[in-house]
Short mmCIF file of C-alpha atoms and ligand atoms in Angstrom, two decimals:
data_model
loop_
_atom_site.label_atom_id
_atom_site.label_comp_id
_atom_site.label_asym_id
_atom_site.label_seq_id
_atom_site.Cartn_x
_atom_site.Cartn_y
_atom_site.Cartn_z
CA MET A 1 0.00 0.00 0.00
CA THR A 2 1.17 3.54 -0.74
CA ASP A 3 0.03 6.96 0.39
CA ARG A 4 -1.28 7.75 -3.07
CA GLU A 5 -4.95 8.60 -3.32
CA VAL A 6 -6.82 6.07 -5.44
CA GLY A 7 -10.45 5.80 -6.43
CA ILE A 8 -13.05 6.44 -9.12
CA ASP A 9 -11.98 8.98 -11.71
CA ALA A 10 -15.01 8.81 -14.02
CA LEU A 11 -18.26 6.88 -14.39
CA SER A 12 -20.81 6.18 -17.12
CA VAL A 13 -24.13 4.31 -17.08
CA TYR A 14 -25.90 2.41 -19.86
CA ILE A 15 -29.62 1.67 -19.58
CA PRO A 16 -31.52 -0.29 -22.26
CA HIS A 17 -34.02 1.54 -24.44
CA PHE A 18 -37.17 -0.27 -23.26
CA TYR A 19 -38.97 -0.35 -19.94
CA LEU A 20 -42.00 -1.95 -18.36
CA ASP A 21 -44.19 -0.21 -15.79
CA LEU A 22 -44.49 -2.44 -12.69
CA LYS A 23 -48.18 -1.54 -12.60
CA ASP A 24 -48.65 -3.49 -15.85
CA MET A 25 -46.82 -6.49 -14.42
CA ALA A 26 -48.91 -6.29 -11.24
CA GLN A 27 -52.10 -6.27 -13.30
CA ALA A 28 -50.97 -9.35 -15.28
CA ASN A 29 -49.96 -11.13 -12.06
CA GLY A 30 -53.23 -10.23 -10.30
CA VAL A 31 -51.39 -8.26 -7.61
CA ASP A 32 -52.13 -4.83 -6.09
CA PRO A 33 -49.68 -2.43 -7.87
CA ASP A 34 -48.83 -0.91 -4.48
CA LYS A 35 -47.17 -4.17 -3.50
CA TYR A 36 -44.54 -3.44 -6.18
CA TYR A 37 -44.59 0.39 -5.97
CA VAL A 38 -44.68 0.70 -2.16
CA GLY A 39 -43.92 -2.78 -0.78
CA LEU A 40 -40.79 -3.20 -2.93
CA GLY A 41 -40.29 0.47 -3.78
CA GLY A 42 -39.92 -0.07 -7.55
CA LYS A 43 -41.59 1.80 -10.40
CA HIS A 44 -40.19 0.85 -13.80
CA MET A 45 -37.99 -1.99 -14.99
CA ALA A 46 -35.39 -1.80 -17.79
CA ILE A 47 -35.95 -4.47 -20.45
CA LEU A 48 -33.08 -5.70 -22.61
CA PRO A 49 -34.03 -6.47 -26.23
CA PRO A 50 -32.63 -9.70 -27.73
CA ASP A 51 -30.16 -7.91 -30.03
CA GLU A 52 -28.35 -6.58 -26.95
CA ASP A 53 -26.69 -8.58 -24.19
CA PRO A 54 -24.32 -8.09 -21.24
CA VAL A 55 -21.42 -7.60 -23.69
CA THR A 56 -23.10 -4.84 -25.70
CA MET A 57 -24.28 -3.09 -22.51
CA ALA A 58 -20.75 -3.18 -21.08
CA ALA A 59 -19.28 -1.91 -24.36
CA GLU A 60 -21.87 0.90 -24.58
CA ALA A 61 -21.09 2.09 -21.03
CA ALA A 62 -17.32 1.90 -21.61
CA LYS A 63 -17.47 3.65 -25.00
CA ALA A 64 -19.47 6.55 -23.54
CA LEU A 65 -17.03 6.76 -20.64
CA VAL A 66 -13.93 6.89 -22.83
CA GLU A 67 -15.48 9.41 -25.24
CA SER A 68 -17.21 11.73 -22.75
CA TRP A 69 -14.21 12.08 -20.45
CA ASN A 70 -11.46 11.96 -23.11
CA ILE A 71 -9.81 8.92 -21.59
CA ASP A 72 -6.62 8.02 -23.45
CA LYS A 73 -7.13 4.33 -24.36
CA LYS A 74 -3.38 3.77 -24.09
CA SER A 75 -3.54 4.64 -20.39
CA ILE A 76 -5.84 1.65 -19.67
CA GLY A 77 -3.79 -1.32 -18.44
CA MET A 78 -6.52 -3.45 -16.91
CA VAL A 79 -10.14 -4.28 -17.78
CA ILE A 80 -12.25 -6.14 -15.22
CA VAL A 81 -15.91 -6.91 -15.82
CA GLY A 82 -18.00 -7.72 -12.76
CA THR A 83 -20.87 -9.91 -13.91
CA GLU A 84 -23.01 -12.92 -13.15
CA SER A 85 -24.41 -12.94 -16.71
CA SER A 86 -21.50 -14.62 -18.54
CA VAL A 87 -22.00 -15.39 -22.22
CA ASP A 88 -19.25 -18.02 -22.49
CA GLY A 89 -17.76 -20.62 -20.14
CA ALA A 90 -14.17 -19.59 -20.91
CA LYS A 91 -13.97 -16.26 -22.72
CA PRO A 92 -14.75 -13.37 -20.39
CA ILE A 93 -17.02 -10.47 -21.27
CA ALA A 94 -13.99 -8.24 -20.59
CA SER A 95 -12.27 -9.81 -23.60
CA PHE A 96 -15.17 -8.95 -25.95
CA VAL A 97 -15.24 -5.39 -24.59
CA HIS A 98 -11.47 -5.05 -24.96
CA GLY A 99 -11.84 -5.97 -28.64
CA LEU A 100 -14.94 -3.86 -29.35
CA LEU A 101 -13.30 -0.77 -27.86
CA GLY A 102 -9.92 -1.38 -29.50
CA LEU A 103 -7.97 -1.23 -26.23
CA PRO A 104 -4.18 -1.79 -26.13
CA THR A 105 -2.72 -5.31 -26.07
CA GLU A 106 -0.59 -4.39 -23.05
CA CYS A 107 -3.52 -5.03 -20.76
CA ARG A 108 -4.84 -7.55 -18.18
CA VAL A 109 -8.39 -8.52 -19.11
CA PHE A 110 -10.73 -10.73 -17.08
CA ASP A 111 -14.14 -11.08 -15.41
CA ALA A 112 -14.79 -11.14 -11.66
CA GLN A 113 -17.74 -13.22 -10.49
CA HIS A 114 -19.48 -13.36 -7.17
CA ALA A 115 -23.14 -12.50 -7.83
CA CYS A 116 -23.69 -8.77 -7.22
CA TYR A 117 -20.31 -8.38 -5.51
CA GLY A 118 -18.31 -9.01 -8.75
CA ALA A 119 -17.73 -5.37 -9.71
CA THR A 120 -16.68 -4.48 -6.16
CA ALA A 121 -14.16 -7.34 -6.23
CA GLY A 122 -12.80 -5.82 -9.46
CA LEU A 123 -12.82 -2.34 -7.99
CA THR A 124 -10.86 -3.27 -4.86
CA MET A 125 -8.28 -5.14 -6.92
CA ALA A 126 -7.95 -2.16 -9.27
CA LEU A 127 -7.46 0.24 -6.33
CA ASN A 128 -4.44 -1.76 -5.15
CA TRP A 129 -3.10 -2.04 -8.68
CA CYS A 130 -3.45 1.69 -9.38
CA ALA A 131 -1.78 2.61 -6.08
CA THR A 132 1.62 1.66 -7.46
CA ARG A 133 1.42 2.77 -11.10
CA ASP A 134 0.21 5.60 -13.30
CA LYS A 135 -1.98 3.39 -15.50
CA LYS A 136 -5.78 3.35 -15.26
CA ALA A 137 -8.14 0.40 -14.81
CA LEU A 138 -11.53 0.07 -16.48
CA ILE A 139 -14.11 -1.65 -14.26
CA ILE A 140 -17.49 -2.47 -15.75
CA ALA A 141 -20.50 -3.92 -13.99
CA THR A 142 -22.95 -5.48 -16.48
CA ASP A 143 -25.91 -7.75 -15.79
CA VAL A 144 -29.41 -8.80 -16.73
CA ALA A 145 -31.55 -9.81 -13.75
CA ARG A 146 -34.02 -12.53 -14.72
CA TYR A 147 -36.40 -14.47 -12.51
CA ASP A 148 -39.18 -16.84 -13.55
CA VAL A 149 -42.40 -15.26 -14.83
CA ARG A 150 -44.91 -14.83 -11.97
CA SER A 151 -42.27 -15.59 -9.32
CA ALA A 152 -41.81 -13.30 -6.28
CA GLY A 153 -38.53 -12.05 -7.74
CA GLU A 154 -40.01 -11.08 -11.14
CA PRO A 155 -40.85 -7.45 -10.16
CA THR A 156 -37.21 -6.96 -9.07
CA GLN A 157 -35.67 -7.63 -12.52
CA GLY A 158 -33.69 -5.07 -14.51
CA ALA A 159 -30.73 -4.64 -16.87
CA GLY A 160 -27.89 -2.17 -17.27
CA ALA A 161 -24.18 -1.49 -17.03
CA VAL A 162 -21.95 0.95 -15.17
CA ALA A 163 -18.38 1.61 -16.37
CA MET A 164 -15.81 3.27 -14.12
CA VAL A 165 -12.24 4.41 -14.58
CA ILE A 166 -10.09 3.71 -11.51
CA SER A 167 -6.89 5.68 -11.12
CA SER A 168 -4.57 7.42 -8.74
CA ASN A 169 -5.46 11.08 -8.05
CA PRO A 170 -9.10 10.36 -8.97
CA SER A 171 -11.31 13.33 -9.70
CA LEU A 172 -14.62 11.79 -8.55
CA LEU A 173 -14.29 9.65 -5.43
CA LYS A 174 -11.26 8.80 -3.31
CA ILE A 175 -11.68 5.32 -1.74
CA ARG A 176 -9.92 4.45 1.53
CA GLN A 177 -7.58 1.52 1.01
CA ASP A 178 -6.66 0.83 4.60
CA ILE A 179 -10.11 -0.59 5.47
CA ASP A 180 -10.79 -4.30 5.16
CA ALA A 181 -14.45 -4.62 6.14
CA ALA A 182 -15.36 -7.78 4.22
CA TYR A 183 -17.60 -10.77 5.06
CA SER A 184 -18.27 -14.13 3.40
CA ASN A 185 -20.48 -17.10 4.16
CA HIS A 186 -21.33 -20.13 2.01
CA VAL A 187 -25.12 -19.93 1.67
CA PHE A 188 -27.70 -20.79 -0.98
CA ASP A 189 -29.78 -17.63 -0.75
CA PHE A 190 -29.71 -16.89 -4.48
CA PHE A 191 -27.90 -18.76 -7.27
CA ARG A 192 -28.22 -19.70 -10.92
CA PRO A 193 -27.23 -23.24 -11.94
CA LEU A 194 -25.49 -23.28 -15.36
CA TYR A 195 -28.47 -25.00 -17.00
CA ARG A 196 -30.86 -22.17 -16.05
CA SER A 197 -31.35 -18.68 -17.48
CA THR A 198 -33.20 -17.51 -14.38
CA ALA A 199 -32.07 -17.35 -10.77
CA VAL A 200 -33.20 -19.71 -8.01
CA VAL A 201 -33.89 -17.64 -4.91
CA ASP A 202 -34.93 -18.20 -1.32
CA GLY A 203 -36.30 -14.66 -1.04
CA LYS A 204 -36.85 -14.21 2.69
CA PHE A 205 -33.59 -16.04 3.52
CA SER A 206 -31.71 -13.78 1.05
CA LEU A 207 -32.91 -10.73 3.00
CA GLU A 208 -31.58 -12.24 6.24
CA CYS A 209 -28.23 -13.07 4.62
CA TYR A 210 -27.95 -9.52 3.26
CA LEU A 211 -28.70 -7.95 6.67
CA THR A 212 -26.31 -10.27 8.54
CA ALA A 213 -23.54 -9.39 6.07
CA LEU A 214 -24.37 -5.70 6.53
CA GLU A 215 -24.13 -5.89 10.33
CA CYS A 216 -20.82 -7.79 10.22
CA THR A 217 -19.14 -5.50 7.68
CA TYR A 218 -20.43 -2.39 9.44
CA GLU A 219 -19.04 -3.57 12.79
CA ARG A 220 -15.66 -4.21 11.11
CA PHE A 221 -15.80 -0.81 9.44
CA LYS A 222 -16.52 0.90 12.77
CA LYS A 223 -13.73 -0.93 14.56
CA GLN A 224 -11.16 -0.15 11.88
CA THR A 225 -12.06 3.50 11.30
CA GLY A 226 -13.58 4.69 14.58
CA LEU A 227 -16.38 6.15 12.44
CA ASN A 228 -20.12 5.46 12.62
CA LEU A 229 -23.35 6.39 10.84
CA SER A 230 -23.27 9.96 12.21
CA ASP A 231 -19.83 10.59 10.67
CA LEU A 232 -21.06 9.78 7.15
CA ASP A 233 -22.87 12.20 4.83
CA PHE A 234 -24.25 9.53 2.48
CA LEU A 235 -24.77 5.81 2.77
CA LEU A 236 -25.32 3.81 -0.42
CA PHE A 237 -26.28 0.16 -0.58
CA HIS A 238 -26.53 -2.67 -3.06
CA VAL A 239 -30.15 -2.20 -4.21
CA PRO A 240 -31.91 -5.43 -5.29
CA PHE A 241 -35.13 -3.39 -4.87
CA PRO A 242 -35.34 0.09 -3.31
CA LYS A 243 -37.16 -1.01 -0.14
CA MET A 244 -34.14 -3.22 0.66
CA ALA A 245 -31.99 -0.10 1.01
CA TYR A 246 -34.54 1.21 3.52
CA LYS A 247 -34.50 -2.07 5.46
CA ALA A 248 -30.69 -1.98 5.49
CA PHE A 249 -30.56 1.62 6.64
CA ALA A 250 -33.18 0.95 9.33
CA ARG A 251 -31.08 -1.96 10.65
CA LEU A 252 -28.00 0.26 11.11
CA TYR A 253 -30.17 3.03 12.57
CA GLU A 254 -31.51 0.57 15.14
CA ILE A 255 -27.95 -0.44 16.12
CA GLU A 256 -26.69 3.13 16.33
CA SER A 257 -29.66 4.64 18.12
CA LYS A 258 -28.85 2.41 21.12
CA GLU A 259 -25.55 4.30 21.42
CA ARG A 260 -26.33 7.88 20.39
CA SER A 261 -29.26 10.14 19.64
CA LEU A 262 -30.04 10.45 15.95
CA PRO A 263 -32.46 12.57 13.87
CA PRO A 264 -35.78 10.84 13.00
CA LEU A 265 -35.25 7.74 10.83
CA SER A 266 -37.28 8.99 7.84
CA ASP A 267 -35.34 12.31 7.65
CA ILE A 268 -31.86 10.87 7.99
CA PHE A 269 -32.70 8.02 5.59
CA GLU A 270 -33.87 10.45 2.91
CA ASP A 271 -30.82 12.72 3.31
CA MET A 272 -28.23 9.93 3.31
CA THR A 273 -29.71 7.19 1.09
CA GLY A 274 -33.24 7.80 -0.19
CA CYS A 275 -32.20 10.83 -2.27
CA ALA A 276 -30.11 8.56 -4.54
CA LEU A 277 -32.62 5.76 -5.07
CA TRP A 278 -34.70 7.29 -7.87
CA ALA A 279 -32.39 5.75 -10.48
CA ASN A 280 -32.76 2.23 -9.04
CA ARG A 281 -36.54 2.79 -8.95
CA GLU A 282 -36.47 3.47 -12.70
CA VAL A 283 -34.16 0.63 -13.73
CA GLY A 284 -34.64 -2.30 -11.32
CA ASN A 285 -31.90 -4.61 -10.10
CA ILE A 286 -28.81 -4.59 -12.30
CA TYR A 287 -27.00 -6.95 -9.92
CA SER A 288 -23.26 -6.08 -9.92
CA GLY A 289 -23.99 -2.48 -10.98
CA SER A 290 -26.83 -1.66 -8.55
CA LEU A 291 -24.64 0.02 -5.91
CA TYR A 292 -22.89 2.08 -8.59
CA LEU A 293 -26.22 2.98 -10.19
CA ALA A 294 -27.16 4.50 -6.80
CA LEU A 295 -23.86 6.41 -6.89
CA ALA A 296 -24.76 7.78 -10.34
CA GLY A 297 -28.24 8.62 -9.01
CA LEU A 298 -26.67 10.62 -6.19
CA LEU A 299 -24.40 12.54 -8.58
CA GLU A 300 -27.37 13.35 -10.82
CA THR A 301 -29.76 14.42 -8.04
CA PRO A 302 -30.64 18.12 -8.48
CA ASN A 303 -29.45 20.42 -5.67
CA ILE A 304 -26.97 17.89 -4.29
CA ASN A 305 -23.26 18.54 -4.70
CA PRO A 306 -21.51 15.87 -2.64
CA ALA A 307 -18.10 17.58 -2.96
CA THR A 308 -15.73 16.65 -0.09
CA LYS A 309 -18.46 14.63 1.64
CA LYS A 310 -18.02 11.11 3.03
CA VAL A 311 -19.97 8.18 1.61
CA GLY A 312 -20.28 4.65 3.01
CA MET A 313 -20.92 2.02 0.34
CA PHE A 314 -22.23 -1.47 1.13
CA SER A 315 -21.75 -4.06 -1.60
CA TYR A 316 -23.50 -7.45 -1.30
CA GLY A 317 -23.36 -10.49 -3.55
CA SER A 318 -25.48 -13.52 -2.78
CA GLY A 319 -23.72 -16.72 -2.02
CA CYS A 320 -22.40 -14.64 -0.24
CA CYS A 321 -19.68 -11.98 -0.10
CA ALA A 322 -20.00 -8.40 1.11
CA GLU A 323 -17.84 -5.37 1.78
CA PHE A 324 -18.29 -1.96 3.37
CA LEU A 325 -16.27 0.75 1.60
CA LEU A 326 -15.58 4.34 2.57
CA GLY A 327 -15.28 7.04 -0.07
CA GLU A 328 -14.71 10.76 0.00
CA PHE A 329 -15.92 12.90 -2.88
CA LYS A 330 -13.34 15.21 -4.40
CA GLY A 331 -13.96 18.91 -5.25
CA ASP A 332 -16.95 20.28 -7.16
CA GLN A 333 -19.12 17.41 -8.43
CA THR A 334 -21.77 19.48 -10.23
CA ARG A 335 -20.03 18.57 -13.49
CA TRP A 336 -21.80 15.20 -13.31
CA LYS A 337 -25.29 16.67 -13.72
CA GLY A 338 -26.63 15.28 -16.98
CA LYS A 339 -23.26 13.61 -17.72
CA THR A 340 -23.41 10.10 -16.26
CA GLY A 341 -25.56 8.81 -19.15
CA LEU A 342 -28.42 8.17 -16.75
CA ILE A 343 -30.64 11.12 -17.67
CA GLY A 344 -29.92 10.76 -21.41
CA HIS A 345 -30.87 7.08 -21.52
CA LEU A 346 -33.89 7.41 -19.24
CA SER A 347 -35.32 10.36 -21.18
CA LYS A 348 -35.26 8.47 -24.51
CA ARG A 349 -36.75 5.22 -23.25
CA VAL A 350 -39.82 3.61 -24.77
CA LYS A 351 -42.49 1.96 -22.66
CA ILE A 352 -43.52 -1.54 -23.69
CA SER A 353 -46.61 -3.55 -22.79
CA TYR A 354 -46.62 -6.67 -20.60
CA GLU A 355 -47.29 -8.75 -23.74
CA GLU A 356 -44.23 -7.26 -25.48
CA TYR A 357 -42.14 -7.99 -22.38
CA ILE A 358 -43.18 -11.64 -22.54
CA LYS A 359 -42.35 -11.77 -26.28
CA ILE A 360 -38.90 -10.28 -25.67
CA ARG A 361 -38.26 -12.90 -23.00
CA GLU A 362 -39.32 -15.66 -25.40
CA ALA A 363 -37.10 -14.29 -28.18
CA TYR A 364 -34.15 -14.09 -25.79
CA GLU A 365 -34.70 -17.73 -24.87
CA GLY A 366 -34.88 -18.65 -28.59
CA LYS A 367 -38.56 -19.74 -28.33
CA ILE A 368 -39.82 -17.34 -31.02
CA PRO A 369 -37.99 -15.82 -34.00
CA LEU A 370 -36.58 -12.36 -33.59
CA ASN A 371 -38.35 -10.91 -36.60
CA THR A 372 -41.68 -11.02 -34.73
CA LEU A 373 -40.36 -8.05 -32.72
CA SER A 374 -39.78 -4.54 -33.91
CA LEU A 375 -36.46 -3.46 -32.38
CA GLY A 376 -34.38 -0.49 -33.50
CA ASN A 377 -33.33 0.89 -30.16
CA GLY A 378 -30.46 3.07 -31.32
CA SER A 379 -27.72 1.28 -29.36
CA TYR A 380 -24.31 1.38 -31.04
CA TYR A 381 -23.29 -2.25 -30.51
CA LYS A 382 -25.53 -5.15 -31.54
CA TYR A 383 -25.41 -8.82 -30.72
CA CYS A 384 -25.78 -10.61 -34.07
CA GLY A 385 -25.92 -14.27 -33.03
CA ILE A 386 -23.55 -17.23 -33.06
CA ILE A 387 -21.63 -18.29 -36.15
CA GLU A 388 -19.27 -21.27 -35.97
CA HIS A 389 -19.64 -21.24 -32.16
CA LYS A 390 -18.45 -17.62 -31.99
CA ARG A 391 -20.57 -14.78 -30.66
CA ILE A 392 -20.72 -12.05 -33.28
CA TYR A 393 -21.10 -8.36 -32.49
CA ASP A 394 -21.37 -5.43 -34.81
CA ASN A 395 -21.48 -1.68 -34.53
CA SER A 396 -23.38 -1.05 -37.74
CA SER A 397 -26.76 -2.75 -37.69
CA SER A 398 -27.21 -2.48 -41.49
CA ASP A 399 -24.16 -4.72 -42.15
CA ALA A 400 -24.80 -7.11 -39.30
CA PRO A 401 -25.07 -10.82 -40.18
CA PRO A 402 -28.53 -12.34 -39.51
CA MET A 403 -29.30 -13.24 -35.93
CA SER A 404 -29.49 -16.94 -35.09
CA THR A 405 -30.37 -17.52 -31.44
P1 HMG B 501 -42.72 -11.23 -1.69
O1 HMG B 501 -43.25 -12.59 -1.66
O2 HMG B 501 -43.29 -10.29 -2.66
O3 HMG B 501 -42.73 -10.60 -0.20
O4 HMG B 501 -41.16 -11.32 -1.93
P2 HMG B 501 -43.88 -9.98 0.68
O5 HMG B 501 -45.18 -10.67 0.48
O6 HMG B 501 -43.28 -9.98 2.04
O7 HMG B 501 -44.09 -8.46 0.15
C1 HMG B 501 -43.05 -7.57 0.05
C2 HMG B 501 -43.43 -6.26 0.74
O8 HMG B 501 -44.58 -5.70 0.12
C3 HMG B 501 -43.78 -6.41 2.23
O9 HMG B 501 -43.27 -5.27 2.89
C4 HMG B 501 -45.30 -6.35 2.23
O10 HMG B 501 -45.86 -5.90 3.45
C5 HMG B 501 -45.54 -5.33 1.13
P3 HMG B 501 -42.22 -5.45 4.09
O11 HMG B 501 -42.89 -6.20 5.14
O12 HMG B 501 -41.05 -6.25 3.53
O13 HMG B 501 -41.85 -4.06 4.45
N1 HMG B 501 -46.87 -5.36 0.54
C6 HMG B 501 -47.57 -4.25 0.23
N2 HMG B 501 -47.30 -2.94 0.37
C7 HMG B 501 -48.24 -2.02 -0.06
N3 HMG B 501 -49.41 -2.39 -0.62
C8 HMG B 501 -49.74 -3.70 -0.78
C9 HMG B 501 -48.79 -4.69 -0.35
N4 HMG B 501 -48.78 -6.04 -0.36
C10 HMG B 501 -47.60 -6.44 0.18
N5 HMG B 501 -50.90 -4.04 -1.34
C11 HMG B 501 -38.90 -10.67 -2.11
C12 HMG B 501 -40.29 -10.22 -1.75
C13 HMG B 501 -37.93 -9.53 -1.94
C14 HMG B 501 -38.48 -11.83 -1.21
C15 HMG B 501 -38.92 -11.14 -3.60
O14 HMG B 501 -39.16 -10.02 -4.43
C16 HMG B 501 -37.65 -11.80 -4.06
O15 HMG B 501 -37.45 -13.00 -3.89
N6 HMG B 501 -36.72 -11.02 -4.69
C17 HMG B 501 -35.46 -11.52 -5.19
C18 HMG B 501 -34.43 -11.73 -4.07
C19 HMG B 501 -33.92 -10.43 -3.50
O16 HMG B 501 -34.02 -9.38 -4.10
N7 HMG B 501 -33.26 -10.51 -2.30
C20 HMG B 501 -32.70 -9.35 -1.68
C21 HMG B 501 -31.47 -9.69 -0.82
S1 HMG B 501 -30.30 -10.71 -1.69
C22 HMG B 501 -29.51 -9.61 -2.79
O17 HMG B 501 -29.63 -8.43 -2.69
C23 HMG B 501 -28.69 -10.21 -3.89
C24 HMG B 501 -29.29 -10.17 -5.28
O18 HMG B 501 -29.22 -8.87 -5.81
C25 HMG B 501 -28.61 -11.17 -6.21
C26 HMG B 501 -27.09 -11.10 -6.35
O19 HMG B 501 -26.32 -10.92 -5.40
O20 HMG B 501 -26.65 -11.37 -7.50
C27 HMG B 501 -30.77 -10.57 -5.27
#
């Protein structure tokens, strides 16, 4: 470890072009819409069309990042993709992205997998790596959350990617390297056997596992830093559904209020966590990227400039592995307003019906041909199908070979 500051230098979000209103899903499932809107705290859910996949989403986020913030591609010496939505048993998504972006050959390129913790695993490795060199690391979280139709998890689906540049002297968020507040436990709360496209989940148990991991990492964080909830300005969580962030915050509030007097729960929650959750409410769970989507939400929230403020960040991946990170925002952060990609993608989205959502699912699973769907979502990269066992991608849809799912 060195005394160099390391952390997030830039960030960019990609959200698919289509969304479903949870009210329409509630109606189809015969459920009161308030169960999804209020009980889970969601509103809309990003839907990935079948000519996009975790590779194209990762490449879109990374391309926007490199172009918007003038990142010199030659400065990137490591690409790590955090994902639980692999497209190949051997070749990592990072390798496809490295090729699609034309990154230098002098580069380490691999995926990091542990459910929703994957991107954080990549991030912490990149922080150590950047502490001793002037190169930058590209960390991308990309995932599609899929549960069975009409299952309890279905209203918590989503899709999206968040790309981040990690470097020394970061201009966005300095992350403390001397804290090791991690936790792991071998549990079957949520998993996806290789023969399934949807997750198997023990919903109520997964909530318990998440909260136990939170308590353990928070205790370790407190012991190592001497800091507690009152010393933080913001507290961001992994957000499988927005109400989970409330449950998590309430758990820490309960612990802390035994030791010190705190403002009312609803006020302090809104100021520290709730203010950032609007993005997660629009997109749904994007697994490895959900925590970083909340970070983008915070940066894009009107009237909030988190400059020089402290943020706690709780990352949780089922299975399970968790970590509590501490960040400190650098100088003026108003430059992020309208620049993370979040507002741009959300403002151009198209609402689809429940029936179209079901068709898209069927096309993705190869049950119906693609040409029964009208696509044309304006994304730069397209997934074109598999030819001679190789996944083919293109950046000009007119020349793309025909899709064969
Ligand atoms: P459920 O069966 O819908 O649960 O499953 P419920 O019946 O308890 O209802 C949920 C809430 O809605 C309750 O509120 C109800 O009271 C309320 P709560 O008591 O929790 O505060 N409710 C209503 N509110 C208003 N109006 C109404 C109404 N009706 C009911 N009419 C569950 C919920 C989260 C279990 C399910 O969605 C699920 O299985 N989700 C997937 C698993 C998950 O997200 N787990 C979270 C922790 S694990 C994690 O975060 C990792 C993960 O991201 C994966 C990874 O790491 O890769 C998932």
